[in-house]
mmCIF file of C-alpha atoms in Angstrom:
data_model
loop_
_atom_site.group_PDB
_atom_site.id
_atom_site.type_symbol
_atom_site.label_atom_id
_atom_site.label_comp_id
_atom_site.label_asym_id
_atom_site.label_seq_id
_atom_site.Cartn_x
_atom_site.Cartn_y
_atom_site.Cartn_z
ATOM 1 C CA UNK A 1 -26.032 -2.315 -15.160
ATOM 2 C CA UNK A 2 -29.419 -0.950 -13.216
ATOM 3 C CA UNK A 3 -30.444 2.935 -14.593
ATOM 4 C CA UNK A 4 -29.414 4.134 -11.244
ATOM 5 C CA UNK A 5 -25.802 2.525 -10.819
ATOM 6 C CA UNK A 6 -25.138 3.990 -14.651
ATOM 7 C CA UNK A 7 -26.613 7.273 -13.598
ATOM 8 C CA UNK A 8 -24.061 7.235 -10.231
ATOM 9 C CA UNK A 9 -21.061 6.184 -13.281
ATOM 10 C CA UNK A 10 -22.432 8.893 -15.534
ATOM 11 C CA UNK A 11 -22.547 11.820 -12.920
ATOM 12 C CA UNK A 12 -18.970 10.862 -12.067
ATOM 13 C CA UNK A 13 -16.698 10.808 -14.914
ATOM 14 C CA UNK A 14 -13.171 9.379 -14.501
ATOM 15 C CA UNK A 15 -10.322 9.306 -16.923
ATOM 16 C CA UNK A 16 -7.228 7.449 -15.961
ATOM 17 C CA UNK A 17 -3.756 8.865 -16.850
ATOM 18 C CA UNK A 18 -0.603 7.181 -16.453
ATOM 19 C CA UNK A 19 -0.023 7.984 -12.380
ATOM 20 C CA UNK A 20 -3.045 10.172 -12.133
ATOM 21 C CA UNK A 21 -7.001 9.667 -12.019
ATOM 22 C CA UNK A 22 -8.901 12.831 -13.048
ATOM 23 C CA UNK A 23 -12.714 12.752 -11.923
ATOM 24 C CA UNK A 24 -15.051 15.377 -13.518
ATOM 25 C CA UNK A 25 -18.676 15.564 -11.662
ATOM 26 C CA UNK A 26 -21.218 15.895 -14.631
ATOM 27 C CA UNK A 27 -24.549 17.316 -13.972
ATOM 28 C CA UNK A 28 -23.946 20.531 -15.533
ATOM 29 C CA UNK A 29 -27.483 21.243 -15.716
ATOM 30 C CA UNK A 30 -28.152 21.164 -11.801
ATOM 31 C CA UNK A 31 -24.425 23.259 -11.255
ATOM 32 C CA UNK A 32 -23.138 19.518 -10.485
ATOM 33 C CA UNK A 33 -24.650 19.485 -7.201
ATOM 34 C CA UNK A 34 -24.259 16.229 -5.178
ATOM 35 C CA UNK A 35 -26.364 13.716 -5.069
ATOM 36 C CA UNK A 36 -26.317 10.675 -2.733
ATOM 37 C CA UNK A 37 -24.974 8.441 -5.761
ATOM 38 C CA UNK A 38 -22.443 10.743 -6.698
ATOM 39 C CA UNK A 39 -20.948 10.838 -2.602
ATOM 40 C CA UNK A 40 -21.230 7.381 -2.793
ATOM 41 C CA UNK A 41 -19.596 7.050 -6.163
ATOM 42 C CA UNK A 42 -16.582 9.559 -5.057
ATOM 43 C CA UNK A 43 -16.031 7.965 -1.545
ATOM 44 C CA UNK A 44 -15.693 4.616 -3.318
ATOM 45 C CA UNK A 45 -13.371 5.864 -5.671
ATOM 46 C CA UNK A 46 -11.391 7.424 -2.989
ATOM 47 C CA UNK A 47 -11.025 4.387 -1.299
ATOM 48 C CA UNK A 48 -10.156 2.794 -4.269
ATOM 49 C CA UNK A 49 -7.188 4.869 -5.147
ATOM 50 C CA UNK A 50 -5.783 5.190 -1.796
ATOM 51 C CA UNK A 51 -4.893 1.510 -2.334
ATOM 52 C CA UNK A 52 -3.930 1.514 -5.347
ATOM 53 C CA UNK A 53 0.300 2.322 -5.444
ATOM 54 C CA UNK A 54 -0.013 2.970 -9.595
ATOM 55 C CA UNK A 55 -2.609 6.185 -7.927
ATOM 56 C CA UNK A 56 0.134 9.439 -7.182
ATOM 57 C CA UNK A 57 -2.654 12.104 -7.285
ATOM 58 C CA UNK A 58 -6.427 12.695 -7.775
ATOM 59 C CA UNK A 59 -7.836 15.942 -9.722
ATOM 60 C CA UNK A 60 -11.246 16.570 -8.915
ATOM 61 C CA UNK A 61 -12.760 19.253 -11.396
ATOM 62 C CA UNK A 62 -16.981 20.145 -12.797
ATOM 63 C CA UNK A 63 -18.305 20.118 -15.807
ATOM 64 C CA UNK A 64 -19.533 23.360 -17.379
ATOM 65 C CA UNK A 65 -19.687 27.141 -16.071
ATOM 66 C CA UNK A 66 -19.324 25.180 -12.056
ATOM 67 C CA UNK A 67 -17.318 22.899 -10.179
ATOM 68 C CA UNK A 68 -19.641 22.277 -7.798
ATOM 69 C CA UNK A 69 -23.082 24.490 -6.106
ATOM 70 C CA UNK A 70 -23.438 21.995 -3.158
ATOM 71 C CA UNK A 71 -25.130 18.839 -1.873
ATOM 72 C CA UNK A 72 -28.579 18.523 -3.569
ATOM 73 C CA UNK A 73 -30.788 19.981 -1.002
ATOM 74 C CA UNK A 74 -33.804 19.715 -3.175
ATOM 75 C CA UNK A 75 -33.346 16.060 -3.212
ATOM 76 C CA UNK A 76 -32.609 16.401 0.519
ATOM 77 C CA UNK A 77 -35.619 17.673 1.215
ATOM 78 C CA UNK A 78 -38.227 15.622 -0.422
ATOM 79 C CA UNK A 79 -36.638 12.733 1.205
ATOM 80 C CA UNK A 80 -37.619 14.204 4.482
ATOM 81 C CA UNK A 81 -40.925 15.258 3.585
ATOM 82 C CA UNK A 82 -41.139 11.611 2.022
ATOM 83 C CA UNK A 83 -39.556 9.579 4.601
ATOM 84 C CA UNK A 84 -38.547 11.282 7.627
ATOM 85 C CA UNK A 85 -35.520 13.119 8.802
ATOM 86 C CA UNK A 86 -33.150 10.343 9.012
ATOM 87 C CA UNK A 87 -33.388 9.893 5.250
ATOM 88 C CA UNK A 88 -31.758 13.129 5.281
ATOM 89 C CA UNK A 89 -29.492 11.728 8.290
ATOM 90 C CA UNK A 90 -28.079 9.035 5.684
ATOM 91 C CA UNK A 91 -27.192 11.792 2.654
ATOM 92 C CA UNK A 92 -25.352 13.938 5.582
ATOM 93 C CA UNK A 93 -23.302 11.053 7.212
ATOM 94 C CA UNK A 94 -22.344 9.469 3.369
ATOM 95 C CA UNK A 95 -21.266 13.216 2.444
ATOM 96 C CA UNK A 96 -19.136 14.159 6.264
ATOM 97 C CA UNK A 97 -17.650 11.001 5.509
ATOM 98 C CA UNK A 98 -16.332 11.499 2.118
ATOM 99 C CA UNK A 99 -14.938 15.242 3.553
ATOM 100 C CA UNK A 100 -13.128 13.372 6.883
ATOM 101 C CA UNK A 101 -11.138 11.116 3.457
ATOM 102 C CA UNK A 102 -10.374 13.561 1.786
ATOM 103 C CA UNK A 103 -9.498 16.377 4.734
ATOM 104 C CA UNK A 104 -7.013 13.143 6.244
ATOM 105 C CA UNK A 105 -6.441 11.542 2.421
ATOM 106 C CA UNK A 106 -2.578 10.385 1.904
ATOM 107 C CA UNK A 107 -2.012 11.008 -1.561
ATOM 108 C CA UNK A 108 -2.581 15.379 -2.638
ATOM 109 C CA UNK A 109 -5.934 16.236 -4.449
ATOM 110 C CA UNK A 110 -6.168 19.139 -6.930
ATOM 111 C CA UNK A 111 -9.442 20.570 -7.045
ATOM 112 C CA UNK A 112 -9.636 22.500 -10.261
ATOM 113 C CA UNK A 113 -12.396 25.231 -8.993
ATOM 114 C CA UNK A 114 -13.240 26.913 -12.360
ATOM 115 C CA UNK A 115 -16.674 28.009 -11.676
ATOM 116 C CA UNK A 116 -18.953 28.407 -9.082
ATOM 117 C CA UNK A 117 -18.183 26.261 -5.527
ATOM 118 C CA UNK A 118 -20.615 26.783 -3.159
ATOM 119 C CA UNK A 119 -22.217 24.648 -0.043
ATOM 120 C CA UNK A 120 -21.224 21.371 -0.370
ATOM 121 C CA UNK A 121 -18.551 21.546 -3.258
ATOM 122 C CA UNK A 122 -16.456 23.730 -0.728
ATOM 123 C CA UNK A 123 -16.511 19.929 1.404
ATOM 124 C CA UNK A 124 -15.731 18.053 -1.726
ATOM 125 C CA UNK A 125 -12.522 20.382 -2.348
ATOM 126 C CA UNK A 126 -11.218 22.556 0.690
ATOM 127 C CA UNK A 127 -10.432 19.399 2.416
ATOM 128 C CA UNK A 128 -8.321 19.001 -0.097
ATOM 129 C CA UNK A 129 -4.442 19.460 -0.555
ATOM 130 C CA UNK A 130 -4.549 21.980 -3.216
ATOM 131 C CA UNK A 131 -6.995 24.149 -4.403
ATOM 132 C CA UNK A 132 -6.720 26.029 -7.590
ATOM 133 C CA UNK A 133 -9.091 28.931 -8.411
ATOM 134 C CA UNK A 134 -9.145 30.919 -11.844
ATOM 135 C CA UNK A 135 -10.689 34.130 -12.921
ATOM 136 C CA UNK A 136 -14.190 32.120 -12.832
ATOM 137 C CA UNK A 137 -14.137 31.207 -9.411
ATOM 138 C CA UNK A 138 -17.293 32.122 -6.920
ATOM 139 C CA UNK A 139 -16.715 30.989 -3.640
ATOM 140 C CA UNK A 140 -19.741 31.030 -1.027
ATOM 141 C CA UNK A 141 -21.471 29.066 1.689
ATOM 142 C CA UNK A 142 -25.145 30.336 2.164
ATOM 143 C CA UNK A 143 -26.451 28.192 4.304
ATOM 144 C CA UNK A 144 -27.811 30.664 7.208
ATOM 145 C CA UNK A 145 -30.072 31.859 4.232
ATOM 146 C CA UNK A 146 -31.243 28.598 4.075
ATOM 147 C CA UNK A 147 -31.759 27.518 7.638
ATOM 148 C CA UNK A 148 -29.258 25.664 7.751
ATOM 149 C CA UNK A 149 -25.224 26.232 8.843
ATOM 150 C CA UNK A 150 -21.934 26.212 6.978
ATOM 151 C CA UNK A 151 -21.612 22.524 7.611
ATOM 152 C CA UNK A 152 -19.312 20.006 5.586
ATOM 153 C CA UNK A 153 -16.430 20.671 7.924
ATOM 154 C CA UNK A 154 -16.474 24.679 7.408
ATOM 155 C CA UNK A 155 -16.482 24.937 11.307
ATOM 156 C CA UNK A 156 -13.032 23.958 10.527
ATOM 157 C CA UNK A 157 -11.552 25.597 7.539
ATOM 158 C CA UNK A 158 -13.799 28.703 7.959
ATOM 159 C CA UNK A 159 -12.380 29.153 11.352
ATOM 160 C CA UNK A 160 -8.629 29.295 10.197
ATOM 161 C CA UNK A 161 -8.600 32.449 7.624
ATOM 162 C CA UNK A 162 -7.323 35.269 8.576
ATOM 163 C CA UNK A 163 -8.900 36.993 11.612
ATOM 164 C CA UNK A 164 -12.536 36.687 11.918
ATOM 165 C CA UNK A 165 -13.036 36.770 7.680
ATOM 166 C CA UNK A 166 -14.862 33.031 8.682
ATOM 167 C CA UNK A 167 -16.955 34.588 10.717
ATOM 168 C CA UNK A 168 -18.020 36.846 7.828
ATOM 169 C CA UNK A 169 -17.916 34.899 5.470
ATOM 170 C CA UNK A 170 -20.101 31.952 7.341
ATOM 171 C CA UNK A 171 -22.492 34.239 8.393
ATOM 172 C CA UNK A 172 -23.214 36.572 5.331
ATOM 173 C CA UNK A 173 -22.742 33.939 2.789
ATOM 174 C CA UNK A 174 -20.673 36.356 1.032
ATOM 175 C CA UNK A 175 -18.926 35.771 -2.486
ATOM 176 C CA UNK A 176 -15.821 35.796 -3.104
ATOM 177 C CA UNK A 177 -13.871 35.821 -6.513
ATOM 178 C CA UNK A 178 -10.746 33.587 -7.334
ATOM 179 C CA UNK A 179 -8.484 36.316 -5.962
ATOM 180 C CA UNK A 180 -10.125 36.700 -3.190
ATOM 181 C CA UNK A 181 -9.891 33.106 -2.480
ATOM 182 C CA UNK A 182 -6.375 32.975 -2.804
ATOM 183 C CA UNK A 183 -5.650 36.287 -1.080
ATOM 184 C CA UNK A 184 -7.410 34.584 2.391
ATOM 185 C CA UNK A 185 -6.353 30.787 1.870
ATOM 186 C CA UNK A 186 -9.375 28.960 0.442
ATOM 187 C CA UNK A 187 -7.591 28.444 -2.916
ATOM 188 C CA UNK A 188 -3.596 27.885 -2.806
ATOM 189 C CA UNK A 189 -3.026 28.527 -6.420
ATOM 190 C CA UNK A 190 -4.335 31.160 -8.976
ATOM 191 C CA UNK A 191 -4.341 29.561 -12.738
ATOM 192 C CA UNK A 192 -5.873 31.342 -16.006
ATOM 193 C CA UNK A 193 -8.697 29.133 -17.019
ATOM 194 C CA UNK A 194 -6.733 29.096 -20.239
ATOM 195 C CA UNK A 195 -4.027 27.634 -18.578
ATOM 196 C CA UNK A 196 -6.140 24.459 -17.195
ATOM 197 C CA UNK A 197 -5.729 21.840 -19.964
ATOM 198 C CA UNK A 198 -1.720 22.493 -19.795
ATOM 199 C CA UNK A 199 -1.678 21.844 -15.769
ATOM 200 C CA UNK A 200 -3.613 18.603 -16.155
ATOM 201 C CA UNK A 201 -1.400 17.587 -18.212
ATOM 202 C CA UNK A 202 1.819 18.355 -17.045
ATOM 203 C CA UNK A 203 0.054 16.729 -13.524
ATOM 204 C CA UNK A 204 -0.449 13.777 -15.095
ATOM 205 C CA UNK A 205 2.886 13.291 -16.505
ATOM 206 C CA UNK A 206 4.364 13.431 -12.478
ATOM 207 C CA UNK A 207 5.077 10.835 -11.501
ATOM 208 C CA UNK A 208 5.028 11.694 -7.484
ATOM 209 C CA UNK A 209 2.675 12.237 -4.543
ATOM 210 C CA UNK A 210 5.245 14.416 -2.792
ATOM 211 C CA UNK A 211 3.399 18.121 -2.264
ATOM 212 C CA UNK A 212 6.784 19.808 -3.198
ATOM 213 C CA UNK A 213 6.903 18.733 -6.803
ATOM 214 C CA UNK A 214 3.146 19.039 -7.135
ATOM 215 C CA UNK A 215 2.891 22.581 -6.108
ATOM 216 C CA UNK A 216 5.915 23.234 -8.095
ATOM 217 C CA UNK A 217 4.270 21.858 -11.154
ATOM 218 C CA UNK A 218 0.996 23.943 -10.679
ATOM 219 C CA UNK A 219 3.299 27.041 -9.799
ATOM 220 C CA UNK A 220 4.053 26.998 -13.567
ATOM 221 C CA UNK A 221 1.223 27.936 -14.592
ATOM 222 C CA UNK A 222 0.512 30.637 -12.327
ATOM 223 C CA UNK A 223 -0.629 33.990 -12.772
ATOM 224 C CA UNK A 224 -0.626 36.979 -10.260
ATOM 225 C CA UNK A 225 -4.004 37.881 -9.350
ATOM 226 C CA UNK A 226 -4.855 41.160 -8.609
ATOM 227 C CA UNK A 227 -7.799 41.940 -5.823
ATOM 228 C CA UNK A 228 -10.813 44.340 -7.100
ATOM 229 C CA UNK A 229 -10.405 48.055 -5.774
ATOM 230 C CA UNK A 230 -13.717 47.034 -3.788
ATOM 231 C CA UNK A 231 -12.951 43.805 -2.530
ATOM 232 C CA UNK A 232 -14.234 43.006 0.794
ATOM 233 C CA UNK A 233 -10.985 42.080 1.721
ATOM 234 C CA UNK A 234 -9.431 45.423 1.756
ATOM 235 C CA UNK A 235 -12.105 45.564 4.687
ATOM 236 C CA UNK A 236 -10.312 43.216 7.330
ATOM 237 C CA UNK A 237 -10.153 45.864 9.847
ATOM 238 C CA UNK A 238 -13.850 46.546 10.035
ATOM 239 C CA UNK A 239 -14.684 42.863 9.724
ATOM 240 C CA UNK A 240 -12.285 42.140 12.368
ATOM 241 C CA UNK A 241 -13.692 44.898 14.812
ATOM 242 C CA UNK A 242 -17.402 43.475 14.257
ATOM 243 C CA UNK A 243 -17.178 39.958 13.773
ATOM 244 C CA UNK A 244 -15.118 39.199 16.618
ATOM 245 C CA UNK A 245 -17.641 40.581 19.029
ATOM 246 C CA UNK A 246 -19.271 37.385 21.355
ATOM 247 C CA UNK A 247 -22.670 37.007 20.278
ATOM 248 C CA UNK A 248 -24.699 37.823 16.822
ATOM 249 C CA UNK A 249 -26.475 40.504 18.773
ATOM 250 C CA UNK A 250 -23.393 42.206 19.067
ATOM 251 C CA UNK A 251 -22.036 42.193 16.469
ATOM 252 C CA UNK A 252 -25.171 44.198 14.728
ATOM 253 C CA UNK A 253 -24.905 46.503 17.115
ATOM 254 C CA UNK A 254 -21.084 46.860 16.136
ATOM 255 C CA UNK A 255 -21.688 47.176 12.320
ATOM 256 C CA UNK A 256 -24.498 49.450 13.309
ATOM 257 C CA UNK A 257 -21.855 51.850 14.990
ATOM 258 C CA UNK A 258 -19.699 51.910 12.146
ATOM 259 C CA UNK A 259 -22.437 52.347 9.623
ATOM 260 C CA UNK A 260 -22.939 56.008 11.714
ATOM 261 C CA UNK A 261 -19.129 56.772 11.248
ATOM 262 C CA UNK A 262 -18.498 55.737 7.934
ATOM 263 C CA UNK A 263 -21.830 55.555 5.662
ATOM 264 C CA UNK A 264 -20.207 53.033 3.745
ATOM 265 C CA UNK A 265 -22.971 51.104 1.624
ATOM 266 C CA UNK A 266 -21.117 47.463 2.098
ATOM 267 C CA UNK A 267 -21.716 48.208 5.908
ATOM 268 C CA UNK A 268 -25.683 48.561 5.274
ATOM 269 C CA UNK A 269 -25.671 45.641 2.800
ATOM 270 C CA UNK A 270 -23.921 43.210 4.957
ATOM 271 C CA UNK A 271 -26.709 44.481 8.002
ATOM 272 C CA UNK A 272 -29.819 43.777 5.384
ATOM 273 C CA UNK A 273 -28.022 40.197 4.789
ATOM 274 C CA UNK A 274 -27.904 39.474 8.184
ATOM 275 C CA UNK A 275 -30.988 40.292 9.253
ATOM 276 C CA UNK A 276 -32.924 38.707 6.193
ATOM 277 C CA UNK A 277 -30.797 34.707 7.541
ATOM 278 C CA UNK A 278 -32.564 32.652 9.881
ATOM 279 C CA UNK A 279 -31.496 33.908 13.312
ATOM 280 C CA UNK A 280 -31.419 30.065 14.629
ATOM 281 C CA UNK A 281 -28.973 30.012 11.787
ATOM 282 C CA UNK A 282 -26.953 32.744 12.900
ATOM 283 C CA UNK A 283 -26.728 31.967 16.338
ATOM 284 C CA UNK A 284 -25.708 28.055 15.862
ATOM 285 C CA UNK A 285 -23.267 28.855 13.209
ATOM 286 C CA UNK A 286 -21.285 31.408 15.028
ATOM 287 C CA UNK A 287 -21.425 29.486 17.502
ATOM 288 C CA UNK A 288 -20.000 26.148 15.507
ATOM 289 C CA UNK A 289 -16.772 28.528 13.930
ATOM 290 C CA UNK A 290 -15.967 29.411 17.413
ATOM 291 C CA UNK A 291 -15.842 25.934 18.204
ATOM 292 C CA UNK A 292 -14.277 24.824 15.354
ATOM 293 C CA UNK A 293 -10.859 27.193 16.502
ATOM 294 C CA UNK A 294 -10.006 24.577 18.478
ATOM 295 C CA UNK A 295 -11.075 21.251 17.594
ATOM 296 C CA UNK A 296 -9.726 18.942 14.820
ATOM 297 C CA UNK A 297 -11.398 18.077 11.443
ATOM 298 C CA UNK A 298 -13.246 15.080 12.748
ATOM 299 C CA UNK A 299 -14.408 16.787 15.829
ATOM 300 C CA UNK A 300 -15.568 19.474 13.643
ATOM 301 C CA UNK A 301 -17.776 16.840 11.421
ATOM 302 C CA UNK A 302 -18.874 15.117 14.200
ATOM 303 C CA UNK A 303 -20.474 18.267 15.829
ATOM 304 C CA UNK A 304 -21.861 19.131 12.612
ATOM 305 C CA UNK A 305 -23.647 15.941 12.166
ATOM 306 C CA UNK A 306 -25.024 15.821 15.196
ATOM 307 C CA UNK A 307 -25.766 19.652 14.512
ATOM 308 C CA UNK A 308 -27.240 19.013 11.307
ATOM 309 C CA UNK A 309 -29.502 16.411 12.614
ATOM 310 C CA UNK A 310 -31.187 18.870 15.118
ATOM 311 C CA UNK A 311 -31.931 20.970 12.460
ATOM 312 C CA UNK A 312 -33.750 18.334 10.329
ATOM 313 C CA UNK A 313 -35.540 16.763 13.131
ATOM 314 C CA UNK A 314 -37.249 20.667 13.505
ATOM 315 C CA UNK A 315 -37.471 20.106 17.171
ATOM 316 C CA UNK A 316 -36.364 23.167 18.054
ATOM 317 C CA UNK A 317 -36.977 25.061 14.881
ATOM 318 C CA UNK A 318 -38.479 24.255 11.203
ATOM 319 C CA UNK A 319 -36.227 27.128 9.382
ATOM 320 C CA UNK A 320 -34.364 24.806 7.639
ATOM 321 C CA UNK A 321 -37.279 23.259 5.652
ATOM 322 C CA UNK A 322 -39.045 26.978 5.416
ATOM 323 C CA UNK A 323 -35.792 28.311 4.212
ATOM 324 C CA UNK A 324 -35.437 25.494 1.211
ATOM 325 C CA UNK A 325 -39.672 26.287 0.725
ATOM 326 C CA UNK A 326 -39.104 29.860 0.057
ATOM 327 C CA UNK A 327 -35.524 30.035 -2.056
ATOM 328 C CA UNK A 328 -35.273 26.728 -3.408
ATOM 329 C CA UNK A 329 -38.822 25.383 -4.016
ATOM 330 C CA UNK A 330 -41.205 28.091 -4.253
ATOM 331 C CA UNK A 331 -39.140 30.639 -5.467
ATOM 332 C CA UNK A 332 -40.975 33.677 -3.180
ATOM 333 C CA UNK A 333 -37.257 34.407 -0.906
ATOM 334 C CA UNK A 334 -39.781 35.333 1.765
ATOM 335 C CA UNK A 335 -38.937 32.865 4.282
ATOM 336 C CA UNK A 336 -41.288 33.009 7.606
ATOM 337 C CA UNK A 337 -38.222 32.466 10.084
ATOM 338 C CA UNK A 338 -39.311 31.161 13.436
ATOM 339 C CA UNK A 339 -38.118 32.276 16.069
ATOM 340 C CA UNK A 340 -38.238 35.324 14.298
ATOM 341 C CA UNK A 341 -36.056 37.514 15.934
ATOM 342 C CA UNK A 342 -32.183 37.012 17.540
ATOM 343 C CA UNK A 343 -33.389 38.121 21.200
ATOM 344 C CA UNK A 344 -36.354 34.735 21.304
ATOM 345 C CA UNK A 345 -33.235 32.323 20.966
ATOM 346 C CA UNK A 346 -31.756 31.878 24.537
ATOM 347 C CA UNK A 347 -28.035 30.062 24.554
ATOM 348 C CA UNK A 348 -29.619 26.887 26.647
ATOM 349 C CA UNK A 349 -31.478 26.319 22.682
ATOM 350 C CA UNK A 350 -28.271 26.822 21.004
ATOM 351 C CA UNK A 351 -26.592 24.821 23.116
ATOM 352 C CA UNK A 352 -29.055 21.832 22.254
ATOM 353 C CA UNK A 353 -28.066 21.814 18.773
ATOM 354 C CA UNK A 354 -24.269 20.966 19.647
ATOM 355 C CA UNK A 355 -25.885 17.480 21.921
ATOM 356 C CA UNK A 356 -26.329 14.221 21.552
ATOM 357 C CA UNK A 357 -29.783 13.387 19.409
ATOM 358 C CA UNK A 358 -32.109 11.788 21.908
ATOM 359 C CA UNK A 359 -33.400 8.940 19.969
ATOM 360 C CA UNK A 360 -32.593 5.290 20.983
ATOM 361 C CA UNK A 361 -31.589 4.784 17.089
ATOM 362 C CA UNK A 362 -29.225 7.327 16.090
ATOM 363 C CA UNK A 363 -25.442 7.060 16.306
ATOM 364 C CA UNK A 364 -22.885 9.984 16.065
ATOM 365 C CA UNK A 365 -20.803 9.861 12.749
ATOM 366 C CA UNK A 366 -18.836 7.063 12.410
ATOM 367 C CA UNK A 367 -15.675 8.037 10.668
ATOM 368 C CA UNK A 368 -13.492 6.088 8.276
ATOM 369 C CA UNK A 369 -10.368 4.475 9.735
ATOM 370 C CA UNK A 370 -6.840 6.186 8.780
ATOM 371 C CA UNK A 371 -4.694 4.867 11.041
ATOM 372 C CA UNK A 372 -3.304 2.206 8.675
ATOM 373 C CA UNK A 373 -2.302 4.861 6.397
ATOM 374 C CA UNK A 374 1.037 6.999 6.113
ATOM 375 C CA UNK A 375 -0.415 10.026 6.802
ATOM 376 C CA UNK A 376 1.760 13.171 5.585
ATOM 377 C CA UNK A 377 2.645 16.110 8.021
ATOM 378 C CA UNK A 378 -0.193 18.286 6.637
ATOM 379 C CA UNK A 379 -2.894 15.876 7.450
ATOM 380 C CA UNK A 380 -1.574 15.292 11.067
ATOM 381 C CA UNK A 381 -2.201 18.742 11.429
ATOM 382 C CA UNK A 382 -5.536 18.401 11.166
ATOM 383 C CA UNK A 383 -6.294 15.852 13.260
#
């Protein structure tokens, strides 16, 4: 076996139980972020088990203090520097396609999310049929500090919480606790960490794909979780008032106006955030949750991969590269955002990042066949 196929094997641990296959993503070290072997590895695997009628369920779960901090933008990176954007084309359309599986998958997938899931592990597990957060659980996706946009399908499950919390949420790259999660929709189930080994087990023992009998099994082992007296979510009303406003603009100006009525400090904090994130980041995300409302998960990835290659081909801006440079790389969180300011961005430049790439090679996302699958009702849905 070549170093880098047993490195792919290693990354990606699986342990087969009776009607179950339990996959653990192991590079504790890096927060398990994803690497192009490991999406490879887990979209093969995928495909594997969806075949395979001795497969009922698939637990997807991190090693060590995360499940899983995102794609491996480092690596991303460097491949552009070293080869060009579409080498970072490749590691986006091998990663939407593993979310589109698992968003339309057939058989339920319990992402154990015991740790931090940020960025790309939210693709890896929201998609997902059940989602079970514990006491350990940090939820984010920070991508307009970045340069970049809440991508891996987030247009579409960011779009569906409650009011406009995905508009928050997306554009703030705000944390949110296992309770939290639960309390808005990201997770489905609340489980002491303590509690973990016994739900694998019992989950393995099941001998069923049917949702029912799974949630029923992972209701067991519930706890009620109780929300911080400072949660942000006891602050629906004001998020709903400001984030629904039509542009990024205003919706400054709204949290500006309720900063002068209320002097709340989570107002002023959630300004500073704002206007410290790339505003070509701002402006195409909002713009990609609002689109999201009404399109299905594969329209969402599509959009986002032709979204995501605008922003690595830096025709129109370079803030995704500058934004790794300055909180990845360098370390200095002083990124030199340009256009620098909201007002330079006119909608005709947002509007190119939702086109077609002009480039006689590039496709749009090509995305795996389901049609010859029984698809449950909750997967239709999506569609």
């Amino acid at each position: 076996m070549s170093s880098s196929v047993s490195s792919q094997h290693d990354h990606v641990l699986v342990e087969e139980n009776s009607f179950a296959r339990i996959l653990t993503l192991n590079r504790p070290k890096q927060l398990n972020a994803l690497s192009f072997q490991m999406i490879s590895r887990l979209l093969e695997l995928f495909l594997a088990y969806e075949e395979d009628p001795n497969v009922k369920l698939v637990m997807l779960k991190g090693e060590g203090r995360a499940f899983c901090a995102g794609g491996d933008v480092v690596a991303v990176v460097h491949d552009i520097w070293a080869g060009g954007w579409r080498a970072g084309a490749n590691f986006f359309m091998k990663e939407f396609s593993l979310n589109y599986l698992m968003a339309t998958y057939s058989k339920p997938q319990v992402s154990i999310l015991n740790g931090i899931v940020m960025g790309g592990g939210n693709g890896v597990s929201m998609h997902g049929r059940f989602r079970v957060a514990t006491e350990n659980s940090v939820f984010a996706m920070p991508e307009t500090a970045l340069g970049l946009f809440p991508d891996v399908g987030a247009s579409y499950f960011l779009s569906r919480l409650p009011g406009f919390f995905g508009e928050y949420v997306g554009l703030t790259g705000a944390r949110l606790d296992g309770a939290e999660m639960l309390a808005c929709g990201l997770a489905t189930h609340f489980v002491p960490s303590a509690k973990l080994p016994m739900v694998e087990v019992a989950l393995c023992d099941a001998d069923s794909s049917d949702p029912v009998i799974i949630s029923s099994i992972i209701d067991q082992y519930c706890e009620k979780s109780s929300l911080k007296e400072q949660t942000v979510y006891n602050r629906l009303d004001v998020i709903d008032r400001c984030f629904s406003q039509r542009t990024v603009e205003e919706i400054l100006s709204a949290l500006e106006r309720e900063v002068v009525d209320q002097r709340d400090g989570w107002i002023s904090a959630t300004i500073q955030t704002l206007k410290k994130a790339s505003p070509t980041s701002l402006k195409i995300s909002l713009r990609s949750i609002r689109v999201g409302r009404v399109q299905g998960v594969g329209a969402c990835l599509t959009r986002e991969y032709r979204m995501v290659c605008h922003v690595m081909r830096g025709e129109f801006s370079n803030d995704f590269l500058e934004g790794c440079r300055a909180i990845l790389l360098d370390k200095d969180k002083n990124p030199k955002w340009e256009p620098s300011k909201l007002e330079h961005i006119a909608d005709t430049t947002v509007d190119r990042y939702f086109s077609k790439v002009k480039d006689e090679d590039w496709e749009d996302l090509k995305l795996p066949t389901r049609s010859k699958f029984n698809l449950p009702p909750y997967v239709i849905a999506k569609l």
